[in-house]
Amino acid sequence: MSLIRGRFDKEADQRVAEYSASISFDWRLYRQDIAGSIAHAKMLARQGIISDGEARTIIEGLTAIREEIEQGKFQFKTELEDIHMNIEARLIEKVGDVGGKLHTARSRNDQIALDMRLFVKEAISTTLSQIGEFQRALLDVAETNQDVVMPGYTHLQPAQPVLLAHHLLAYFEMFRRDAERFHHCRQRTDVMPLGSGALAGVTYNIDREFLARELGFSQLSRNSLDAVSDRDFVGEYEAAASLCMMHLSRLSEEVILWSSAEFDFIELDAAYATGSSIMPQKKNPDVAELVRGKTGRVYGRLMALLTLMKGLPLAYNRDLQEDKEGLFDTIDTLLSSLDVFTGMIRTLRVKSDHMRRAADRGYVLATDLADYLVRKGAAFRTAHGIIGRLVSYSLGKGKSFSELSITEYKKFSPLFEDDVYKITVESSLSARNVAGGTAPQQVARALAVARKSLGEAESGR
Ligand code: ARG
């Protein structure tokens, strides 16, 4: 007979038991659940609610159960619904009636809130260190290719030359913000809900501060109804994960484009590429494509949680059980994506000559030519028009700017002089010597700042 069906005259219908059971996925909370129970048992003994001997028996039982689970010897039972009942029932089976004292001054409602918070806190730590690893890889690639020039794009049309390192540092910034979001999410997750009971608090003289200390929380929940029904922290993790996946997905898109024959800017290491079952020549960027694809799945998990929560009255409702698979899948997807992406970035080969050649095409110096005329006295709008006509003329002649003669230049404006040939990709880069710009000097500084921030982030993790 189930431990909690005293008021019923029969067992749950088999289909109901299967439909409502969560053990097939919430078994993953076993470490958090046991840690919470051990702290709770210690607290009950300290407060004289159970005896020291009883607490010892309970804690030994729980420790043995953790061992059983880790060795794959534990038999999870669907009819016991969830991880909490599976562990409690096994505890009573092992240590006898005293095991039944563990649930004094507690409810599964504050228990699951605790487990989820512990789980998310751990996930955040792992996420932060993996984001750090990924940023380190970006930085390493940027530093080894510090002189590599490529066309920067807007609308996917060649726009102005940039350093590859500058481009990679753009991603570094995105992941810095992602890390910040996870840090902030941790502050709000770091709240200890035990003592809330089912919804209204508990009738025993418990010590919540002790529980918080034992379990490594910096704050106590301030309202029992809120504590058992709040899953904001799950949503925040999923929202931060969604943005982080969005950033990975954008970079995936660039990896895919850049490894195409048309761009040919990079070559993926053979270990990070896949073949085709029919076309022997193919070297496909499947990892990047899967990251891009899985991003949609992570967004879906966030939408599911938001929708799940929006109509729930206070306090606990069983709907809340639906938070778990989405969270677990989000964590698994984000962590594995970061992990494989880090390896892919570290091993890809940069085809610097191809990037450079692309930067020499496409009239990416057009803005610099306009700025040149401005420095010689033209209004920017006038200069823009002149260079526009110059581009059109050059396209017609099939010439690049550097292939135009000074006489050709002068046909468009008397302001052009011999020094126009000093406008090069290099001059274009160094001219953008503004904080946050692509001038080599600025990028070198940005690389150093980024490197330093990684070290600091590591100590804050
Ligand atoms: N499996 C439940 C969940 O994940 C645990 C809490 C159950 N509480 C309850 N009153 N049925 O939400």
Coordinates of N, CA and C in Angstrom, one line a residue, residues 240-335:
A240 N 17.8 32.6 -19.7 CA 19.3 32.8 -19.9 C 19.8 31.8 -20.8
A241 N 19.4 30.6 -20.7 CA 19.9 29.5 -21.6 C 19.4 29.8 -23.0
S242 N 18.2 30.3 -23.2 CA 17.7 30.6 -24.5 C 18.6 31.7 -25.2
L243 N 18.9 32.7 -24.4 CA 19.7 33.8 -25.0 C 21.1 33.3 -25.3
C244 N 21.6 32.4 -24.4 CA 23.0 31.9 -24.7 C 23.0 31.0 -25.9
M245 N 21.9 30.2 -26.1 CA 21.8 29.3 -27.3 C 21.6 30.2 -28.5
M246 N 20.9 31.3 -28.4 CA 20.7 32.2 -29.5 C 22.1 32.7 -30.0
H247 N 23.0 33.0 -29.0 CA 24.3 33.5 -29.4 C 25.1 32.3 -30.1
L248 N 25.0 31.2 -29.5 CA 25.7 30.0 -30.1 C 25.2 29.8 -31.5
S249 N 23.9 30.0 -31.6 CA 23.2 29.7 -32.9 C 23.7 30.7 -34.0
R250 N 23.8 31.9 -33.6 CA 24.3 33.0 -34.5 C 25.7 32.6 -35.0
L251 N 26.5 32.2 -34.0 CA 27.9 31.8 -34.4 C 27.9 30.6 -35.3
S252 N 27.0 29.7 -35.0 CA 26.8 28.5 -35.8 C 26.5 28.8 -37.2
E253 N 25.6 29.8 -37.4 CA 25.3 30.2 -38.7 C 26.5 30.7 -39.5
E254 N 27.4 31.4 -38.8 CA 28.6 32.0 -39.4 C 29.6 30.8 -39.7
V255 N 29.7 29.9 -38.8 CA 30.6 28.7 -39.1 C 30.1 28.0 -40.3
I256 N 28.8 27.9 -40.4 CA 28.2 27.2 -41.6 C 28.5 27.9 -42.9
L257 N 28.2 29.2 -42.8 CA 28.5 30.1 -44.0 C 30.0 30.1 -44.3
W258 N 30.8 30.3 -43.3 CA 32.2 30.4 -43.5 C 32.9 29.1 -44.0
S259 N 32.3 28.0 -43.7 CA 32.9 26.8 -44.2 C 32.3 26.3 -45.6
S260 N 31.4 27.1 -46.1 CA 30.9 26.8 -47.4 C 32.0 27.1 -48.5
A261 N 31.8 26.5 -49.7 CA 32.8 26.7 -50.7 C 32.7 28.2 -51.2
E262 N 31.6 28.8 -51.0 CA 31.4 30.2 -51.5 C 32.2 31.1 -50.6
F263 N 32.2 31.0 -49.3 CA 33.0 31.8 -48.4 C 34.4 31.3 -48.3
D264 N 34.5 30.0 -47.9 CA 35.8 29.3 -47.8 C 36.7 30.1 -46.8
F265 N 36.2 30.6 -45.7 CA 37.0 31.3 -44.7 C 37.6 30.4 -43.7
I266 N 37.0 29.2 -43.5 CA 37.5 28.3 -42.4 C 37.4 26.9 -42.9
E267 N 38.1 26.0 -42.3 CA 37.9 24.6 -42.5 C 37.8 23.9 -41.2
L268 N 36.7 23.2 -41.0 CA 36.4 22.5 -39.8 C 37.4 21.3 -39.7
D269 N 37.9 21.0 -38.5 CA 38.7 19.9 -38.3 C 37.8 18.6 -38.6
A270 N 38.5 17.6 -39.1 CA 37.8 16.4 -39.5 C 37.0 15.8 -38.4
A271 N 37.5 16.0 -37.2 CA 36.8 15.4 -36.0 C 35.5 16.1 -35.7
Y272 N 35.3 17.3 -36.3 CA 34.1 18.0 -36.0 C 33.2 18.2 -37.2
A273 N 33.5 17.4 -38.2 CA 32.7 17.5 -39.4 C 32.1 16.1 -39.7
T274 N 31.1 16.1 -40.6 CA 30.4 14.8 -40.9 C 30.4 14.6 -42.4
G275 N 30.2 13.4 -42.8 CA 30.2 13.1 -44.3 C 28.7 12.9 -44.7
S276 N 28.6 12.7 -46.0 CA 27.3 12.4 -46.6 C 27.2 11.0 -46.9
S277 N 26.0 10.4 -46.8 CA 25.8 9.0 -47.1 C 25.9 8.7 -48.6
I278 N 25.7 9.8 -49.4 CA 25.7 9.6 -50.9 C 26.8 10.4 -51.6
M279 N 27.1 11.6 -51.1 CA 28.0 12.4 -51.8 C 29.4 12.4 -51.2
P280 N 30.3 11.7 -51.8 CA 31.6 11.4 -51.1 C 32.4 12.7 -50.9
Q281 N 32.1 13.8 -51.6 CA 33.0 15.0 -51.4 C 32.6 15.8 -50.2
K282 N 31.4 15.5 -49.6 CA 30.9 16.4 -48.6 C 31.6 16.4 -47.3
K283 N 31.8 17.6 -46.7 CA 32.3 17.7 -45.3 C 31.4 18.7 -44.7
N284 N 30.4 18.2 -43.9 CA 29.3 19.0 -43.5 C 29.5 19.5 -42.0
P285 N 29.0 20.7 -41.8 CA 29.1 21.3 -40.5 C 27.9 20.9 -39.6
D286 N 27.7 19.6 -39.4 CA 26.5 19.2 -38.7 C 26.5 19.7 -37.3
V287 N 27.6 19.8 -36.6 CA 27.6 20.2 -35.2 C 27.0 21.6 -35.1
A288 N 27.4 22.5 -36.0 CA 26.9 23.9 -36.0 C 25.4 23.9 -36.3
E289 N 25.0 23.0 -37.3 CA 23.6 23.0 -37.6 C 22.8 22.4 -36.5
L290 N 23.3 21.5 -35.8 CA 22.5 20.9 -34.7 C 22.4 21.9 -33.5
V291 N 23.5 22.7 -33.3 CA 23.4 23.7 -32.3 C 22.3 24.7 -32.7
R292 N 22.3 25.1 -33.9 CA 21.3 26.0 -34.4 C 19.9 25.4 -34.3
G293 N 19.8 24.1 -34.6 CA 18.5 23.5 -34.4 C 18.0 23.3 -33.0
K294 N 18.9 22.9 -32.1 CA 18.6 22.7 -30.7 C 18.2 24.0 -30.0
T295 N 18.6 25.1 -30.6 CA 18.2 26.4 -30.0 C 16.7 26.6 -30.0
G296 N 16.1 26.1 -31.1 CA 14.6 26.1 -31.1 C 14.0 25.3 -30.0
R297 N 14.6 24.2 -29.8 CA 14.1 23.3 -28.7 C 14.2 24.0 -27.3
V298 N 15.3 24.7 -27.1 CA 15.5 25.3 -25.8 C 14.5 26.5 -25.7
Y299 N 14.2 27.2 -26.7 CA 13.2 28.3 -26.7 C 11.8 27.6 -26.3
G300 N 11.6 26.5 -26.9 CA 10.3 25.8 -26.7 C 10.1 25.4 -25.2
R301 N 11.2 25.0 -24.6 CA 11.1 24.7 -23.2 C 10.8 25.9 -22.3
L302 N 11.3 27.0 -22.7 CA 11.0 28.3 -22.0 C 9.5 28.6 -22.2
M303 N 9.1 28.5 -23.4 CA 7.6 28.9 -23.7 C 6.7 27.9 -22.9
A304 N 7.1 26.6 -22.8 CA 6.3 25.7 -22.1 C 6.2 26.0 -20.6
L305 N 7.3 26.5 -20.0 CA 7.3 26.8 -18.6 C 6.4 28.1 -18.4
L306 N 6.6 29.1 -19.2 CA 5.9 30.3 -19.1 C 4.4 30.0 -19.2
T307 N 4.0 29.1 -20.1 CA 2.6 28.8 -20.3 C 2.1 28.0 -19.2
L308 N 2.9 27.1 -18.7 CA 2.6 26.2 -17.6 C 2.2 27.0 -16.3
M309 N 3.0 28.1 -16.1 CA 2.8 28.9 -14.9 C 1.7 29.9 -14.9
K310 N 1.3 30.3 -16.1 CA 0.5 31.6 -16.2 C -0.9 31.5 -15.6
G311 N -1.4 30.3 -15.5 CA -2.8 30.3 -15.0 C -2.9 29.6 -13.6
L312 N -1.7 29.4 -12.9 CA -1.8 28.7 -11.7 C -2.2 29.5 -10.5
P313 N -3.2 29.2 -9.8 CA -3.5 29.9 -8.5 C -2.5 29.4 -7.5
L314 N -2.4 30.2 -6.4 CA -1.5 29.8 -5.3 C -2.2 28.6 -4.6
A315 N -1.5 27.7 -4.0 CA -0.1 27.6 -4.0 C 0.4 26.5 -4.9
Y316 N 0.7 25.3 -4.3 CA 1.2 24.2 -5.1 C 0.1 23.7 -5.9
N317 N 0.4 23.4 -7.2 CA -0.5 22.6 -8.1 C 0.3 21.6 -8.8
R318 N -0.3 20.5 -9.1 CA 0.5 19.4 -9.6 C 1.1 19.7 -11.0
D319 N 0.5 20.7 -11.6 CA 1.1 21.2 -12.9 C 2.6 21.4 -12.8
L320 N 3.0 21.9 -11.6 CA 4.4 22.3 -11.4 C 5.3 21.1 -11.7
Q321 N 4.8 19.9 -11.6 CA 5.7 18.8 -11.9 C 6.2 18.8 -13.3
E322 N 5.5 19.5 -14.1 CA 5.9 19.6 -15.6 C 7.1 20.5 -15.8
D323 N 7.6 21.1 -14.7 CA 8.8 22.0 -14.9 C 10.0 21.2 -15.2
K324 N 10.0 20.0 -14.8 CA 11.3 19.3 -14.7 C 11.9 18.8 -16.0
E325 N 11.2 18.1 -16.9 CA 11.8 17.6 -18.1 C 12.3 18.7 -18.9
G326 N 11.6 19.9 -19.0 CA 12.0 21.0 -19.7 C 13.4 21.6 -19.2
L327 N 13.4 21.7 -17.8 CA 14.6 22.2 -17.2 C 15.8 21.2 -17.5
F328 N 15.6 20.0 -17.3 CA 16.7 19.0 -17.5 C 17.2 19.0 -18.9
D329 N 16.2 19.1 -19.8 CA 16.6 19.0 -21.2 C 17.3 20.3 -21.6
T330 N 16.9 21.4 -21.0 CA 17.6 22.7 -21.3 C 19.0 22.7 -20.8
I331 N 19.2 22.2 -19.6 CA 20.6 22.1 -19.1 C 21.4 21.2 -19.9
D332 N 20.9 20.0 -20.2 CA 21.6 19.0 -21.0 C 22.0 19.6 -22.4
T333 N 21.0 20.2 -23.0 CA 21.3 20.8 -24.3 C 22.3 21.9 -24.3
L334 N 22.1 22.8 -23.4 CA 23.0 23.9 -23.3 C 24.5 23.5 -23.0
L335 N 24.6 22.6 -22.0 CA 25.9 22.2 -21.6 C 26.6 21.4 -22.8

